[in-house]
Tab-separated table of C-alpha atoms and ligand atoms in Angstrom:
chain	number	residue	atom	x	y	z
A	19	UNK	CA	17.846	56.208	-45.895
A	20	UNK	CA	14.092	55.990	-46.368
A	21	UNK	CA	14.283	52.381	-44.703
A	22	UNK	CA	10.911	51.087	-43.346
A	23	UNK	CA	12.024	50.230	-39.730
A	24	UNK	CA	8.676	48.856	-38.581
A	25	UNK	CA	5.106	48.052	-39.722
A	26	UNK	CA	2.303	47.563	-38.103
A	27	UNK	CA	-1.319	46.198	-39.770
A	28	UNK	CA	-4.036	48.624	-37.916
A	29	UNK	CA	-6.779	47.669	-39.669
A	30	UNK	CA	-7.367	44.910	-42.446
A	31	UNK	CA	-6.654	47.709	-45.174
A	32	UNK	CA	-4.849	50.420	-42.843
A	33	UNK	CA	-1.129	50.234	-42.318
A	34	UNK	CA	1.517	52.263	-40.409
A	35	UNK	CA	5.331	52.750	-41.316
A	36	UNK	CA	8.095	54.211	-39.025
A	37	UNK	CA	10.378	54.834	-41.755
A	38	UNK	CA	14.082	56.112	-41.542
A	39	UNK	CA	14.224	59.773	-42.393
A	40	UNK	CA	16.364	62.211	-40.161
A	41	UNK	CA	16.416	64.925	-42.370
A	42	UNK	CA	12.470	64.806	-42.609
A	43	UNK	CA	12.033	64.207	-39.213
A	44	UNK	CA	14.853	67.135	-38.002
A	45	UNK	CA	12.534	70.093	-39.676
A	46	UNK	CA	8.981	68.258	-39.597
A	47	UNK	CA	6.248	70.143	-37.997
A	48	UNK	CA	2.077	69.259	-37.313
A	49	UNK	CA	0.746	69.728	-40.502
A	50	UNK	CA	3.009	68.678	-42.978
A	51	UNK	CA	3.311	65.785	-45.442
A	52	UNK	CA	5.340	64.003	-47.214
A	53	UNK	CA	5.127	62.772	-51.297
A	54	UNK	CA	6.450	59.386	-52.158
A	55	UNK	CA	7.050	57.537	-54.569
A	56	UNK	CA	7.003	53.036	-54.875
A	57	UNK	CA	8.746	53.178	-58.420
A	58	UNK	CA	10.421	55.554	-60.444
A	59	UNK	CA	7.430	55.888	-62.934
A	60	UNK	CA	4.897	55.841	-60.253
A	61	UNK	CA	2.428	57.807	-59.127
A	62	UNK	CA	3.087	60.415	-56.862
A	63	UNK	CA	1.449	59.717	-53.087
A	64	UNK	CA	0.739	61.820	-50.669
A	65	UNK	CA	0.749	61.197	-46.672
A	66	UNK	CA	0.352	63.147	-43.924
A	67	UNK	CA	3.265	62.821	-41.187
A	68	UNK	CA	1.834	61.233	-38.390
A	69	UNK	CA	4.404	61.184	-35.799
A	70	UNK	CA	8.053	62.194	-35.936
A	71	UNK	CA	10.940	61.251	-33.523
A	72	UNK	CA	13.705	63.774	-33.950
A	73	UNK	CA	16.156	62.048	-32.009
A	74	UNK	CA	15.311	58.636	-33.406
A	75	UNK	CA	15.280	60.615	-36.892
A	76	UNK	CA	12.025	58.974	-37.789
A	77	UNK	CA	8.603	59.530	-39.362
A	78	UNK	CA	5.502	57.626	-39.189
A	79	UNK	CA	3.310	57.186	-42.222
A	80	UNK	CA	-0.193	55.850	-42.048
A	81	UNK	CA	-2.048	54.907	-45.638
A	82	UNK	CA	-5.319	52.950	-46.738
A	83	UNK	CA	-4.719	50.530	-49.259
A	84	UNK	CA	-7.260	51.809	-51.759
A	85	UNK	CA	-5.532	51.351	-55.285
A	86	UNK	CA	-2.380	49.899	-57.332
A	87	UNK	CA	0.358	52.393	-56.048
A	88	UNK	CA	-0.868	51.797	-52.418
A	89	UNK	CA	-0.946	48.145	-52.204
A	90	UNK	CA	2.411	48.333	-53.868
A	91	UNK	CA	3.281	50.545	-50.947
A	92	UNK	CA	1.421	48.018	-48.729
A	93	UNK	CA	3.520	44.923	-49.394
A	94	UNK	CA	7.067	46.928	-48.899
A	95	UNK	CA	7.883	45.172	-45.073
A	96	UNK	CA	10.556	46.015	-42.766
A	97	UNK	CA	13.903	46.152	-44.128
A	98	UNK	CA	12.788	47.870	-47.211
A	99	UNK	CA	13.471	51.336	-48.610
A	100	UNK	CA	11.031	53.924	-50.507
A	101	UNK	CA	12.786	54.606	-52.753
A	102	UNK	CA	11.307	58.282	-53.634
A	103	UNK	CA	10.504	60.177	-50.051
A	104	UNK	CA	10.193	64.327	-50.179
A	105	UNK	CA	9.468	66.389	-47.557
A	106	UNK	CA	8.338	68.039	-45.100
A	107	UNK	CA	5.925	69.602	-47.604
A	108	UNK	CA	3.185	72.018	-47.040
A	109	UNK	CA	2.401	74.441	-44.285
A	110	UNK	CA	2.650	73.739	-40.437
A	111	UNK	CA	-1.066	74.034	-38.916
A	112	UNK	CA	-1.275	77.680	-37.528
A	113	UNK	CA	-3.833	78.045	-34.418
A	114	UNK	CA	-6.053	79.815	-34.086
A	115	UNK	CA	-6.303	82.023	-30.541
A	116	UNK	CA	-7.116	80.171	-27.117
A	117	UNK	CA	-6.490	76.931	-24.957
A	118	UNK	CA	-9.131	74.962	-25.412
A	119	UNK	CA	-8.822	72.542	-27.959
A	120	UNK	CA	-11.283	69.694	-30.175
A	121	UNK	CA	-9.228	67.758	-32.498
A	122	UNK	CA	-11.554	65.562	-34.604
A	123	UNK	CA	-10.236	62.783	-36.290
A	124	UNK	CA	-12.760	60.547	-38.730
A	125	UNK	CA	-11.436	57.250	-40.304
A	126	UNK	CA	-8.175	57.089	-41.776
A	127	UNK	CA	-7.883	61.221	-40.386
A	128	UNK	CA	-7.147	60.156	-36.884
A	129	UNK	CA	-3.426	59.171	-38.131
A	130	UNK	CA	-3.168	62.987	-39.188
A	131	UNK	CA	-5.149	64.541	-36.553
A	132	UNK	CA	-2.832	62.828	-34.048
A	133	UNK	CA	0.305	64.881	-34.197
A	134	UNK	CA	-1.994	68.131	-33.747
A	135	UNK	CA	-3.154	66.997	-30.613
A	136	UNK	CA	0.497	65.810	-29.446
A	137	UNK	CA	1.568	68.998	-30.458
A	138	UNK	CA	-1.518	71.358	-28.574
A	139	UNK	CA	-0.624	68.585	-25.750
A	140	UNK	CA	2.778	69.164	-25.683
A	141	UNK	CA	2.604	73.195	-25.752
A	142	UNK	CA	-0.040	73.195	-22.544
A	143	UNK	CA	-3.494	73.218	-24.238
A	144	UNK	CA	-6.464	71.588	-22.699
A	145	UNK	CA	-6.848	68.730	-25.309
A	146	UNK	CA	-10.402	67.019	-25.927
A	147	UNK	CA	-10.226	64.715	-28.977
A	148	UNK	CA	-13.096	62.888	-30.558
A	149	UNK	CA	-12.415	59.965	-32.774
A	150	UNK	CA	-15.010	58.206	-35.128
A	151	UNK	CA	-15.111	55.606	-37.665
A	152	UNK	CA	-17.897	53.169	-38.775
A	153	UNK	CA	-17.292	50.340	-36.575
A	154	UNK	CA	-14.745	49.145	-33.954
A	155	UNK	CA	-12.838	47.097	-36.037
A	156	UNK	CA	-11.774	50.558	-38.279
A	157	UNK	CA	-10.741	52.059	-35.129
A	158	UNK	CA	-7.111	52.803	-34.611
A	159	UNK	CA	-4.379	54.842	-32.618
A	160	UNK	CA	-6.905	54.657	-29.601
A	161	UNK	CA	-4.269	54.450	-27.389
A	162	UNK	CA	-1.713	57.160	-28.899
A	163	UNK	CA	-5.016	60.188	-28.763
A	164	UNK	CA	-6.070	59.119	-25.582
A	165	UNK	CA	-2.609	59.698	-24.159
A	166	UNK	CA	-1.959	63.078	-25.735
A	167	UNK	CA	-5.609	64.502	-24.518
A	168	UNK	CA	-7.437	65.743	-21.424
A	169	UNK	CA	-10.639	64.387	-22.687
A	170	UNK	CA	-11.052	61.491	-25.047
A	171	UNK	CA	-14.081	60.484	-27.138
A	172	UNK	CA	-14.591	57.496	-29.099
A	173	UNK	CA	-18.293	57.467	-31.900
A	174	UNK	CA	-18.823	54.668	-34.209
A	175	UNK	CA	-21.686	54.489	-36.158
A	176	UNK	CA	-23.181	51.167	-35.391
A	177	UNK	CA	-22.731	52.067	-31.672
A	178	UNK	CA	-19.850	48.997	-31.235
A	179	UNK	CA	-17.610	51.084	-29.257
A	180	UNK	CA	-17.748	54.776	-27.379
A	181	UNK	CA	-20.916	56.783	-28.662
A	182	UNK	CA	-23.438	55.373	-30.932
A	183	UNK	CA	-23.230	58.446	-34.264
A	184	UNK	CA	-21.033	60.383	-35.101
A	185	UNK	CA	-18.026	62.530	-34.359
A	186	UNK	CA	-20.333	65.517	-34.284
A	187	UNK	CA	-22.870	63.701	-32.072
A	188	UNK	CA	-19.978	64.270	-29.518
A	189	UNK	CA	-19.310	67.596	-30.271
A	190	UNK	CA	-22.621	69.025	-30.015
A	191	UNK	CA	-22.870	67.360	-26.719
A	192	UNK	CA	-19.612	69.055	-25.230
A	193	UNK	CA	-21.176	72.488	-26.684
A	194	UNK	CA	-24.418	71.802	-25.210
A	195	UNK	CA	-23.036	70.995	-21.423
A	196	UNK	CA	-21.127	74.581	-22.051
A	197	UNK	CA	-17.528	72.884	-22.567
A	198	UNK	CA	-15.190	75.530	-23.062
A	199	UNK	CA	-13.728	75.491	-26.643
A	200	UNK	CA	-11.999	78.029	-28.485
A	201	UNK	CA	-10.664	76.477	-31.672
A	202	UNK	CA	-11.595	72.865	-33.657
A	203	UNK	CA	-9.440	71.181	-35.693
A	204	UNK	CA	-10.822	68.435	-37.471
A	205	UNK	CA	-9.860	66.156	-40.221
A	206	UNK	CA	-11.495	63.009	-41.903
A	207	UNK	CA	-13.696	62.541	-44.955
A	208	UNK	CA	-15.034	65.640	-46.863
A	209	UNK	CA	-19.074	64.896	-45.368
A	210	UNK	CA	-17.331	64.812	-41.915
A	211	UNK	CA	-15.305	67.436	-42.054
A	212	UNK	CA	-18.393	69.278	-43.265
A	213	UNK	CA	-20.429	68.537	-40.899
A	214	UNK	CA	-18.150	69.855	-38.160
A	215	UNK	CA	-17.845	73.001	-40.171
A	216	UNK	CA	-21.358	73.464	-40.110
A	217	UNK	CA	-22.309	72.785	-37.076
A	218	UNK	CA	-19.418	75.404	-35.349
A	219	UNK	CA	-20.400	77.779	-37.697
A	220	UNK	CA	-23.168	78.257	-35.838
A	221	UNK	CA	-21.411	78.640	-32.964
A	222	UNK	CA	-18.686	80.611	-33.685
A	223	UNK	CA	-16.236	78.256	-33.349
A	224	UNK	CA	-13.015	78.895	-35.332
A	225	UNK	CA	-12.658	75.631	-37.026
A	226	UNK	CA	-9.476	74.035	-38.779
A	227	UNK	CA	-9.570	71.458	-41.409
A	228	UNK	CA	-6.746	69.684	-42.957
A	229	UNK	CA	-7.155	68.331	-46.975
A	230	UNK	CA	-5.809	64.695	-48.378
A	231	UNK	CA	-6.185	66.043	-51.633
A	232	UNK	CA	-5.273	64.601	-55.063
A	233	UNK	CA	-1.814	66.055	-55.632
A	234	UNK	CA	0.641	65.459	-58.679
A	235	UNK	CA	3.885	67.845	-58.319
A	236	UNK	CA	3.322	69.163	-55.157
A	237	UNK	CA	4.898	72.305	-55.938
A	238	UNK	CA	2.033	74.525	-56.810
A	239	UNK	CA	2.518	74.450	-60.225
A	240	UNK	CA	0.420	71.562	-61.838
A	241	UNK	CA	-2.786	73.169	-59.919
A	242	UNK	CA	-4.328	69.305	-59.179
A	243	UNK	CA	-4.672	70.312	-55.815
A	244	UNK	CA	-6.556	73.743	-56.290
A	245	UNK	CA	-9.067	74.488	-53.678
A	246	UNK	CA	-11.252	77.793	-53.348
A	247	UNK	CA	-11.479	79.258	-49.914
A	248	UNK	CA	-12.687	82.327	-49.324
A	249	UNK	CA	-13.569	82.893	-52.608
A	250	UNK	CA	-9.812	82.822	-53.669
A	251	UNK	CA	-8.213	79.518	-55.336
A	252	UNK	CA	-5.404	78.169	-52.871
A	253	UNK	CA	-3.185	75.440	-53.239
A	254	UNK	CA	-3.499	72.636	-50.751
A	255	UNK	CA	0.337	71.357	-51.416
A	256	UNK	CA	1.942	75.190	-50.803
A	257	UNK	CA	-0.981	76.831	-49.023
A	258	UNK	CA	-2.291	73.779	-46.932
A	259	UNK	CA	-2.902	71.134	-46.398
A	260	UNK	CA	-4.995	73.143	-43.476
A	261	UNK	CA	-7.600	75.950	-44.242
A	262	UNK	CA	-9.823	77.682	-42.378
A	263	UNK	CA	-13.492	75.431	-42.713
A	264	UNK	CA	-15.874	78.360	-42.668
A	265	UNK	CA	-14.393	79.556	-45.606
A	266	UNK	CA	-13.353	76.684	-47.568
A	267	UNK	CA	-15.519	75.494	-50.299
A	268	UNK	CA	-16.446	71.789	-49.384
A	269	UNK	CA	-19.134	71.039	-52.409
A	270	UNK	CA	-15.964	71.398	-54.788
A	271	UNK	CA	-14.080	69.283	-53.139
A	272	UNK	CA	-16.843	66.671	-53.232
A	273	UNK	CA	-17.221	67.260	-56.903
A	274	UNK	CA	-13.503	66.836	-57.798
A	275	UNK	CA	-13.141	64.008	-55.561
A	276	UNK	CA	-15.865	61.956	-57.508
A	277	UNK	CA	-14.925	62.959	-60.450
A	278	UNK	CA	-11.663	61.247	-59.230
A	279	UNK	CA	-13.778	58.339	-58.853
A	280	UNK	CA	-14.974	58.034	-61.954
A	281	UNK	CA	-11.594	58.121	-63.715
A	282	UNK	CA	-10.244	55.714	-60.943
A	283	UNK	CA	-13.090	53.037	-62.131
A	284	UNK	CA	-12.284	53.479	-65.274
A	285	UNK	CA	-8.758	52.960	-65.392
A	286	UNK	CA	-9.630	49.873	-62.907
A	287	UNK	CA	-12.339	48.303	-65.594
B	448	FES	S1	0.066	69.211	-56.387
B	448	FES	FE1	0.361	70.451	-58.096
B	448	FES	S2	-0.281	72.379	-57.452
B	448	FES	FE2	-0.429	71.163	-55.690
């Protein structure tokens, strides 16, 4: 159980698991996420499930190695087993009404926007996906959203593959040739996801964002993960991870996530 069946290295700090799991991968749905654990006194980790096999009774996990209990996680190879693996956590991503959809994935967010777009794929939408990251080399699962979409977008920054800008350069261009779309879901850093909330606001796009937020229990009872949407405070482990953008409150999520910084450099110096 829990036994990393294959690895693969997408980027230089980027790395993808197909780990054993039937009883995750039996009852998984778009959306969800799983908590782990590398050690028994470890911190708690959060990752979005981004691909399940049901017959194969696998998951896929994609994480950054940004800190100590992911490149613990990141040297684990085939063979291994996490030893701590809980889900399906969190609520499947409801959508909103109509066929046509944008999923938006920026950065390490393409691994969860993925299975949305399999998903909208699989149940006859008209898929258009956008991907984005800074350069080419940061790029990854090119391949995998291309296949599950109608239309397929690529925006890097420094212009070394697809669209020179960004993932909303793209999107105002499909709204601006009149592309019919009738819901966004888009997930990637907090500016990003901002961004696209801003600009289908003014559109009147129903828009769909999906938080990696800091979680500790992820039961809805330590409150780590509180966000305000709406005006009411949400959980993103119980209520989420997806939320409606127009009503979620990005600037505290920007505030909490650098004051997650600052402790994070601290316990590093
Ligand atoms: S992780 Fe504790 S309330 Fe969500």
């Amino acid at each position: 159980m829990n036994k990393i069946i294959e690895r693969r290295d997408l980027t230089p700090s980027l790395i993808q698991f197909i780990v054993d799991a039937p009883m995750i991968a039996r009852r998984a749905q778009p959306g969800q996420f799983i908590i782990l654990k590398v050690r028994e006194q470890g911190e708690r980790i959060p990752l979005t499930i981004a691909d399940f096999d049901r017959e194969r009774g696998t998951i896929t996990l994609v994480f950054q190695v940004v800190g100590k209990s992911t490149s613990l996680l990141g040297q684990l190879q085939p063979g291994d087993s996490i030893p701590d693996l809980l889900g399906p956590l969190g609520e499947p991503t409801e959508h909103p009404q109509g066929k046509y959809a944008v999923c938006i994935g920026g950065g390490v967010g393409v691994a969860p926007v993925y299975p949305e777009a399999k998903g909208l794929h699989q149940h006859g939408y008209h898929v258009t996906s956008i991907i984005g990251a800074r350069t080419r080399d940061l790029l990854f699962f090119e391949e995998e959203m291309a296949g599950v979409s109608d239309k397929f977008y690529v925006a890097t920054d420094d212009g070394s593959k697809g669209q020179k800008g960004f993932v909303t350069t793209i999107l105002q261009q499909l709204i601006d040739e009149g592309q019919p779309i009738d819901f966004v879901i888009a997930v990637g850093p907090i500016p990003m996801m901002k961004a696209v909330a801003n600009l289908t606001r003014k559109h009147q796009i129903k828009t769909i964002v999906s938080l990696n937020s800091l979680m500790v229990d992820g039961t809805g009872m330590c409150g780590g993960c509180r966000v305000t949407v709406g005006g009411e405070v949400k959980f993103t482990c119980v209520d989420g991870p997806a939320f409606d953008a127009h009503l979620l409150d990005f600037d505290e999520q920007t505030r909490r996530l650098s004051m997650y910084k600052d402790k994070e450099q601290e316990v590093r110096e």
